[in-house]
Coordinates of C-alpha atoms in Angstrom, one line a residue:
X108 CA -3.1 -1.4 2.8
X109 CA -5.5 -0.4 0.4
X110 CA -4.8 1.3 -2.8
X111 CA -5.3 2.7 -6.0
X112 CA -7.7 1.6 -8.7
X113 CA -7.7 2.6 -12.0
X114 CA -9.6 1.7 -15.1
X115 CA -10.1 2.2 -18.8
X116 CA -12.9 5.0 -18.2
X117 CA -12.4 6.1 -14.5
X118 CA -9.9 5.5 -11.9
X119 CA -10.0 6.5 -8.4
X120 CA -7.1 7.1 -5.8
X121 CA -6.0 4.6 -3.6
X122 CA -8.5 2.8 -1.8
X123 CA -10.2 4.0 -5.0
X124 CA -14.0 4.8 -5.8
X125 CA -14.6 1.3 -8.2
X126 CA -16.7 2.2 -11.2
X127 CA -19.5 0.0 -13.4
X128 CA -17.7 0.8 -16.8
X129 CA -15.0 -1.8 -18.4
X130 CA -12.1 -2.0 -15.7
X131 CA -8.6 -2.5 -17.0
X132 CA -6.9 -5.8 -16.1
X133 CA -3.6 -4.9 -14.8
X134 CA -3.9 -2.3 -12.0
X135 CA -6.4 -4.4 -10.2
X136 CA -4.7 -7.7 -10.4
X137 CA -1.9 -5.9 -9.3
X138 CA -3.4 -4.9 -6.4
X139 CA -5.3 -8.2 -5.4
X140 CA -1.4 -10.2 -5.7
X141 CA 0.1 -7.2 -3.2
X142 CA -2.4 -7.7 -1.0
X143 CA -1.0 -11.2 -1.0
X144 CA 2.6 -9.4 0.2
X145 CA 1.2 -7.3 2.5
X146 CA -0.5 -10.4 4.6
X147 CA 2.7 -11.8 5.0
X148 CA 4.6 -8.9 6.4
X149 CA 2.2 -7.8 8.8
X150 CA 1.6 -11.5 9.7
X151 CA 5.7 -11.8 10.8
X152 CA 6.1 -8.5 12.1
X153 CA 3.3 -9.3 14.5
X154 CA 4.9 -12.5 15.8
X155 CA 6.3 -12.5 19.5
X156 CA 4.4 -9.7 19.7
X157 CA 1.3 -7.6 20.2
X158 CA -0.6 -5.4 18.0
X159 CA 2.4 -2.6 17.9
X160 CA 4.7 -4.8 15.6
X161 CA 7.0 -5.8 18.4
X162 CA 8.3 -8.7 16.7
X163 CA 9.1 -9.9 13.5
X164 CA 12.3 -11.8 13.1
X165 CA 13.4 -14.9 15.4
X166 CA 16.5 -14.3 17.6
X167 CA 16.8 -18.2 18.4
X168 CA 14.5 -19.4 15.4
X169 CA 15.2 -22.6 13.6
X170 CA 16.2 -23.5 10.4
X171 CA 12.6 -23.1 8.7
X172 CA 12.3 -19.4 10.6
X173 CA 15.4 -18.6 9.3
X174 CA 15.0 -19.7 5.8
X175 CA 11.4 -17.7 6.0
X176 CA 12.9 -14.8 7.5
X177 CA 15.4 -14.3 4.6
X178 CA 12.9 -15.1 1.6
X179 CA 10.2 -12.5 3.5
X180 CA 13.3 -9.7 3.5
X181 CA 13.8 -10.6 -0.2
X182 CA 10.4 -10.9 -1.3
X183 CA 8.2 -9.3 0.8
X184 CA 9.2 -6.5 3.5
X185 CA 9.1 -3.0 1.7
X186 CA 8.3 -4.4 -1.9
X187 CA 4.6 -4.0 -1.4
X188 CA 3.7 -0.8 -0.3
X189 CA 6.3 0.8 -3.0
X190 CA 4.2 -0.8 -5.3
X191 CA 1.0 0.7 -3.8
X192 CA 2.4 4.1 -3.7
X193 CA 3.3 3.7 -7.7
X194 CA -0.4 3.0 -8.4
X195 CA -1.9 5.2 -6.0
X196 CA 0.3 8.0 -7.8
X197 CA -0.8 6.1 -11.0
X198 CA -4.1 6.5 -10.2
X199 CA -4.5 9.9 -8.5
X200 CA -3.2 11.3 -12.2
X201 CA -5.9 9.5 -13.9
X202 CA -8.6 10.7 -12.1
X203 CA -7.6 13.9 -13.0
X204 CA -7.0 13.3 -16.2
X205 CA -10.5 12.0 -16.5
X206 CA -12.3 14.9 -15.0
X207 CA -10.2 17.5 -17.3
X208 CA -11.9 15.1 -20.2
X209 CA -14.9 15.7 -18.6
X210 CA -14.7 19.1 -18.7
X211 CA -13.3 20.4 -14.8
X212 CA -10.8 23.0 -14.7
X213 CA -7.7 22.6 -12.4
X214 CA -8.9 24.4 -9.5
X215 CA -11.9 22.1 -9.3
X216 CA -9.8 19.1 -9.9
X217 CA -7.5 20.0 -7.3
X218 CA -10.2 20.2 -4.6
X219 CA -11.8 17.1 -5.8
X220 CA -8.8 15.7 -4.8
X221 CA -7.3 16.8 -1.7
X222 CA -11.0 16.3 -0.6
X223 CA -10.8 12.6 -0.9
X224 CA -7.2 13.2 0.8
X225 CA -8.8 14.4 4.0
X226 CA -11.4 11.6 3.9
X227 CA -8.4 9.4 3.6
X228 CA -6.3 11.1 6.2
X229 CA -9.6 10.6 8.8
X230 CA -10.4 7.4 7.6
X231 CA -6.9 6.1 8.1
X232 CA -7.3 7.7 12.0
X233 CA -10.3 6.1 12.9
X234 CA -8.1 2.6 11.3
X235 CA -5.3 3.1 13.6
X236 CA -6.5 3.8 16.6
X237 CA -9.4 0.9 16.6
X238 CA -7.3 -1.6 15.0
X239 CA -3.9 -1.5 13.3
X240 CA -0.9 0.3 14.1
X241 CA 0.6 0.3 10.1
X242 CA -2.1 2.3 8.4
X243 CA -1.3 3.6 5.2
X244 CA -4.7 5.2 4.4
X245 CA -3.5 8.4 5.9
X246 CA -0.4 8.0 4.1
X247 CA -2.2 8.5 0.9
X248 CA -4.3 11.3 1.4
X249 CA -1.5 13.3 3.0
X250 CA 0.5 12.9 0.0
X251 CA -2.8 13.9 -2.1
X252 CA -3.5 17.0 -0.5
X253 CA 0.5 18.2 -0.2
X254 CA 1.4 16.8 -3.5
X255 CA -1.5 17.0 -5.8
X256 CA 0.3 19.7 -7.4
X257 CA 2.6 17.6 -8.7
X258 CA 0.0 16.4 -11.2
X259 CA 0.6 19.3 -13.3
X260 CA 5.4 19.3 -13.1
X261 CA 7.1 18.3 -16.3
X262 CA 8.2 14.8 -16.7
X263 CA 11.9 16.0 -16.2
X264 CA 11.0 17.5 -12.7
X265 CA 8.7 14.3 -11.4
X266 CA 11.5 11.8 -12.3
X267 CA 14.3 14.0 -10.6
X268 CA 12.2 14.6 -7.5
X269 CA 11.2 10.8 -7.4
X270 CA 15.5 10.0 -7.7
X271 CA 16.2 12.5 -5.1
X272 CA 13.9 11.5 -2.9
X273 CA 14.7 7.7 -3.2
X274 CA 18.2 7.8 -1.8
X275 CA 17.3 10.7 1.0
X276 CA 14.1 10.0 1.5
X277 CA 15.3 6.1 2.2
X278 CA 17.8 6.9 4.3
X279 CA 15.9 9.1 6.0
X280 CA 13.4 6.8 6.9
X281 CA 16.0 4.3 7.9
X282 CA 17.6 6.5 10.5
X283 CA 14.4 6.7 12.2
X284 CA 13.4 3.0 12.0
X285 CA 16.5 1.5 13.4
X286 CA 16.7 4.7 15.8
X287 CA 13.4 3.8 17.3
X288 CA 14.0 -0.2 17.1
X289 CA 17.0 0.7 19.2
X290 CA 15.3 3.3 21.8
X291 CA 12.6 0.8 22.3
X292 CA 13.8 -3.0 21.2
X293 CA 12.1 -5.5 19.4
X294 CA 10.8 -8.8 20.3
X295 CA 8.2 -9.2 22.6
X296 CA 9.5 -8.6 26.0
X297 CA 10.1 -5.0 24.7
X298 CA 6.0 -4.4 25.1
X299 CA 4.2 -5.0 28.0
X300 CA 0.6 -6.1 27.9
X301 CA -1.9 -2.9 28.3
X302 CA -5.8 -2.6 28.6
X303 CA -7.3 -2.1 25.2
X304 CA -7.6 2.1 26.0
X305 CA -4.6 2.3 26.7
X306 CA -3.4 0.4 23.6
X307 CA -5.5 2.6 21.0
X308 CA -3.9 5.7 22.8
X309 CA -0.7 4.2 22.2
X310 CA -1.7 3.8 18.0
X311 CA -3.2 7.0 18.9
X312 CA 0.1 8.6 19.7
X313 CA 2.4 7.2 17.4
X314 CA 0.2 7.6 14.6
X315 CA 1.4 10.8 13.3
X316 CA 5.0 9.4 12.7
X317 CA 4.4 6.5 11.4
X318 CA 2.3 8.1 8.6
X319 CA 4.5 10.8 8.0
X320 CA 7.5 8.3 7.8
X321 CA 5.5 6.1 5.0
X322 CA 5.2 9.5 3.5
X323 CA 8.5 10.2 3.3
X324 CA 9.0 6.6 1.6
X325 CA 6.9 6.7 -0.3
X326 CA 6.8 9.7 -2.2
X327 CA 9.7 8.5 -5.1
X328 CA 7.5 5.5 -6.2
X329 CA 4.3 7.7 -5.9
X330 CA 6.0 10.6 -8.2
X331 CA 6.9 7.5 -10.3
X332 CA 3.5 6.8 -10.4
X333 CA 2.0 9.5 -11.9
X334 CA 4.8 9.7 -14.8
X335 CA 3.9 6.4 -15.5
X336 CA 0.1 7.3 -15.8
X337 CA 0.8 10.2 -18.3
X338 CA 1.7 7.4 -20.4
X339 CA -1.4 4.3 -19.6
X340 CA 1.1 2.1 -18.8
X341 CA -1.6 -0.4 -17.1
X342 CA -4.1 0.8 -19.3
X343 CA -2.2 -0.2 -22.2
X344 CA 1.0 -2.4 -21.5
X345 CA 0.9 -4.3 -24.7
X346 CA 2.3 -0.7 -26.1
X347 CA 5.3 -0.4 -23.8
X348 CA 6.1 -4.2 -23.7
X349 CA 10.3 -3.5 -23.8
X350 CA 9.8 -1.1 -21.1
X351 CA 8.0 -3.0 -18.8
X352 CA 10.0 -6.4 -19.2
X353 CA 13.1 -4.1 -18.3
X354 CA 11.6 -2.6 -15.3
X355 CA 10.4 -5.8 -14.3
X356 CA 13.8 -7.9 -14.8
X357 CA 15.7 -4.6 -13.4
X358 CA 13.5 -3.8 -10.9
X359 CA 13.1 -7.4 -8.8
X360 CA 17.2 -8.1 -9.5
X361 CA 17.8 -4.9 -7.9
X362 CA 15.3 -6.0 -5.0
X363 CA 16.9 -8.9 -4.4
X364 CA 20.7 -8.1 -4.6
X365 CA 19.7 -4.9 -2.4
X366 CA 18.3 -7.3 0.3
X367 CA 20.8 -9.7 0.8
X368 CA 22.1 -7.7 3.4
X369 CA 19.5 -7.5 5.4
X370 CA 18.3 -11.2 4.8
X371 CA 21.5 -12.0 6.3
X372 CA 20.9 -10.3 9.6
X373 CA 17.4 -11.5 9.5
X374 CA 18.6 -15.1 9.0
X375 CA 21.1 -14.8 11.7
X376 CA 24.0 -15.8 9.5
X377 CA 25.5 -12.1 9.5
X378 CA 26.0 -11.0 13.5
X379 CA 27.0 -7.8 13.3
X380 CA 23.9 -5.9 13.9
X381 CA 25.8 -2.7 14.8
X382 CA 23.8 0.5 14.5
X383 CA 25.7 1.5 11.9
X384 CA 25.6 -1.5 9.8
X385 CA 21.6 -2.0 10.7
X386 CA 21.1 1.7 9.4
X387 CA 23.7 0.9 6.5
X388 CA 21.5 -2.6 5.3
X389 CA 17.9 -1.4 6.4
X390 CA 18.5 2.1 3.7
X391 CA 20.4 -0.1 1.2
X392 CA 17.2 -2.6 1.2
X393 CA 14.7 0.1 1.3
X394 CA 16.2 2.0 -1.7
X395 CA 16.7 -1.3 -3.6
X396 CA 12.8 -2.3 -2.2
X397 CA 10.9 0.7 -4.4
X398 CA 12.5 -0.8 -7.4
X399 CA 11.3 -4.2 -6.3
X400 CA 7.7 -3.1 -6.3
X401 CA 7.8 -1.2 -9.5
X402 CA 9.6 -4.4 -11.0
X403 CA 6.4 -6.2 -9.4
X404 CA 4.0 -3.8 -11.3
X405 CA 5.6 -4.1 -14.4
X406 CA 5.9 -7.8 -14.1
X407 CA 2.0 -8.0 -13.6
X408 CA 1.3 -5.5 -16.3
X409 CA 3.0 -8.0 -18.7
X410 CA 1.2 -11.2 -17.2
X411 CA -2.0 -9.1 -18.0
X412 CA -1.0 -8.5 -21.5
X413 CA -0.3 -12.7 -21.5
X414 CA -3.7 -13.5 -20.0
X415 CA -5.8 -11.3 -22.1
X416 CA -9.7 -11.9 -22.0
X417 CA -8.9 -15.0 -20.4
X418 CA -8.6 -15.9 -16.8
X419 CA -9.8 -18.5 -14.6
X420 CA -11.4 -18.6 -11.2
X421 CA -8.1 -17.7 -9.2
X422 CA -7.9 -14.0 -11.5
X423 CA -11.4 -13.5 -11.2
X424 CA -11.2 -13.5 -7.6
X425 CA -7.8 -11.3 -7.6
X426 CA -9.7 -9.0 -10.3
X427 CA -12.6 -8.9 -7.4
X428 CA -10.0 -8.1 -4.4
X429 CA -7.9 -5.4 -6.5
X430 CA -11.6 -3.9 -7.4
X431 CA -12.0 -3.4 -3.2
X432 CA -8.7 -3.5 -1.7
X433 CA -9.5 -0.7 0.6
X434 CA -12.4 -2.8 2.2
X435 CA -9.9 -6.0 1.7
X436 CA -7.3 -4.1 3.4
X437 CA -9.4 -3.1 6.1
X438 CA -10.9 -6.8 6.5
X439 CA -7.0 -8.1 7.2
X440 CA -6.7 -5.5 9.7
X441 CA -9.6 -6.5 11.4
X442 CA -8.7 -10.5 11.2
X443 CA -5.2 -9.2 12.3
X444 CA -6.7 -7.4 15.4
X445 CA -9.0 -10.6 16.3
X446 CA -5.8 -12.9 16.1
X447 CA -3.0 -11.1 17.4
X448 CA -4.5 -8.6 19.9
X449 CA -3.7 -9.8 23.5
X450 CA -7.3 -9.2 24.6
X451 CA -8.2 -12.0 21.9
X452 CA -6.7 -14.6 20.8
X453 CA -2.6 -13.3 21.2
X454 CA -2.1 -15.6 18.6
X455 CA 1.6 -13.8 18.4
X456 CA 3.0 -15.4 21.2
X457 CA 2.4 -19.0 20.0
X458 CA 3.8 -19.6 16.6
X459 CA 6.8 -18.6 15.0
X460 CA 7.4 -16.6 11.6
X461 CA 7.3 -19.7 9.1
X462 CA 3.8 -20.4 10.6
X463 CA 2.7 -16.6 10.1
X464 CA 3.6 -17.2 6.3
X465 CA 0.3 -19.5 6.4
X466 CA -1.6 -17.4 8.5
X467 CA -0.8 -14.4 6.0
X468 CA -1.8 -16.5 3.0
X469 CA -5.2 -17.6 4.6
X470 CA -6.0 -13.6 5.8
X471 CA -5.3 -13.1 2.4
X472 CA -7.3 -15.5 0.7
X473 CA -10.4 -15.1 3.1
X474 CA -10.4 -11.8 1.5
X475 CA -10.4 -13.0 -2.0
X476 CA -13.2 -15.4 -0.8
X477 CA -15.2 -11.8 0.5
X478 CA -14.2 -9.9 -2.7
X479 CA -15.6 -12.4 -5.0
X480 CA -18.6 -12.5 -3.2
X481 CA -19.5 -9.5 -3.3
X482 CA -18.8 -9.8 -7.1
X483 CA -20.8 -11.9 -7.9
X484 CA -23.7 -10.4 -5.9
X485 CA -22.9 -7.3 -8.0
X486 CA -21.8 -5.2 -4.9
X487 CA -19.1 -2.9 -4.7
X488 CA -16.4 -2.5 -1.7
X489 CA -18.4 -1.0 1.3
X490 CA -15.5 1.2 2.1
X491 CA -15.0 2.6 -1.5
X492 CA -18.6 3.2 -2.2
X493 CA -18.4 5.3 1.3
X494 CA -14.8 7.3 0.0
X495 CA -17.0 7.6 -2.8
X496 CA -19.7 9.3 -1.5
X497 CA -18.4 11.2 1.1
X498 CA -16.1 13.4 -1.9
X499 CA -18.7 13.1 -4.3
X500 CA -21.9 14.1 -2.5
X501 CA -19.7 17.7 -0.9
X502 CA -18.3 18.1 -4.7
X503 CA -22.3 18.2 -6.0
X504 CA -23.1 20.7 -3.3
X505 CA -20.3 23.0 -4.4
X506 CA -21.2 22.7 -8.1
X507 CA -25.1 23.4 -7.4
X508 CA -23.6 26.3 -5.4
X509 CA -21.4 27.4 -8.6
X510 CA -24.3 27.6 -10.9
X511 CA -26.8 29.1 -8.8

């Protein structure tokens, strides 16, 4: 997952281009704290399994799997990458806003943008097919080159669109998962063990779906996102504090109550697991899940406000990883290739999903450890200085171009 960066002075679209000026606190601590959330669900779905997400819940498990496969469902599963989507809408609009303060008209703006969109869209390819079957990258830049023009729709026409699309785009996207989960079955012995080409042409091929499917789910919180920008909401929370606690209180109640559902399959204490009622609790959790990650945004926006200047070494270090979570992201794909691959370790087959909960939390905080490292040798993340200069160095070409 990467995502969106934002600051004071510049902000870049998630993965975002991280700049020297004074960053604001709460988009990037935001960011570093999903990545936490993130860790853990691809750490369970990968259990039992290989590295196509064949498993992810226990059939038989125990009372500790079952107790962590209801608390991930609540907690975790489809709360984190709303949450991205809101930010990288967040932060799309403020790079644009920024370059209009700079003096760009729209139509430059516009291909500023949907140029870092294809860079995402190959980027997130080339991620897929050599590593990790649940890229988002491409998700991003396909929403920024088909919906940059949303940058510029009324406030009354973004929040309609994003309600609109939260109950059909959801369901939507439910209908397909449980379809698919059905056509093809989960758990391991659904996926037989394949030669590492053969595996990357089976990323290769399913790639387009998947990213279209994140798409479709995640174009409410993204639309969100944007209206929330228009406004600095991370730039500036201490302005909008009664907003924010409400969306935060609101937001992770409606999470939660919207998962039980589907936290009682999970746990095997509900056994009807009917089509019907699958589709019925995976749609109702979904739905319920982009309010849980704009509840998380708005709860970290308000811990930023409580922190201030201060912060110790566990901030610093989230500050560092929110600041690169496109190469952070990338770095749990490739420890999540290494570990789970069956050509490597096939660490899937031989622990169950309350273990993955630690493995999740150590990928994740190896890439804290990384991130702050590279702080504190003044570097920026590899892959957003390449983003970066891959959009930047084609814009400069276009502008000498202009003027000659």
């Amino acid at each position: 997952m990467p995502v969106p960066a934002t600051s004071g002075r510049s902000s870049g679209s998630p993965p975002s281009a991280n700049t020297p000026h004074a960053r604001s606190l709460a988009p990037d601590l935001a960011r570093g704290v999903m990545l936490a959330v993130i860790a853990l669900v691809h750490a369970h779905m990968l259990v039992g399994g290989d590295s196509h997400f064949a498993g992810g819940y226990p059939t038989h498990g125990d009372v500790l799997d079952r107790i962590a496969a209801a608390v991930l469902t609540l907690f975790a599963d489809s709360r984190g990458y709303p949450m991205f989507a809101a930010l990288f809408g967040y932060g799309l609009a403020r790079v644009a806003a920024n370059r209009a303060v700079s003096g760009w008209d729209w139509p430059r703006v516009r291909r500023f943008l949907r140029r870092r969109g294809w860079w995402m869209v190959l980027f997130g390819l080339f991620h897929a097919v050599l590593l990790f079957p649940g890229d988002i990258l491409a998700t991003y830049g396909l929403l920024a080159l088909v919906f940059v023009g949303a940058l510029r729709w009324s406030d009354r026409a973004l929040i309609r669109l994003a309600g609109v699309c939260l109950v059909v785009c959801s369901t939507l996207y439910s209908v397909a998962f449980v379809g698919a989960m059905a056509a093809t079955g989960s758990g391991a012995a659904a996926m037989e063990t394949v030669d590492p080409l053969t595996d990357a042409a089976i990323r290769l091929a399913s790639w387009p779906v998947s990213t279209l499917l994140f798409a479709v789910t995640s174009l409410s919180p993204f639309l969100v996102g944007i209206w929330a920008a228009r406004r600095q909401l991370l730039e500036h929370p201490e302005r909008s504090l009664g907003l924010l606690r409400a969306t935060a209180i609101g937001g992770i109640t409606i999470a939660v109550v919207g998962g039980l559902p589907l936290a009682l399959i999970h746990s095997l204490l509900w056994t009807d697991t009917s089509t019907l009622v699958s589709t019925a609790a995976f749609a109702l959790h979904s739905t319920a899940g982009v309010a849980g990650g704009l509840g998380y945004a708005a709860l970290i926006a308000l811990l930023a406000v409580r922190l201030g200047d201060r912060g110790g070494p566990l901030v610093t270090a989230l500050r560092a990883s929110g600041e690169r979570s496109m190469t952070c992201y990338l770095l749990q794909s490739v420890v999540w290739f290494a570990l789970f691959n069956p050509t490597t370790f096939n660490l899937g087959q031989h622990i169950d999903v309350a273990t993955s909960v630690l493995v999740g939390l150590g990928v994740w905080v190896l890439g804290l450890l990384v991130a702050d490292l590279l702080r504190r040798a003044g570097r920026r993340g590899p892959f957003e200085v390449l983003l970066r200069r891959l959009s930047a160095e084609r814009d400069r070409g276009r502008v000498s171009r202009d003027q000659g």
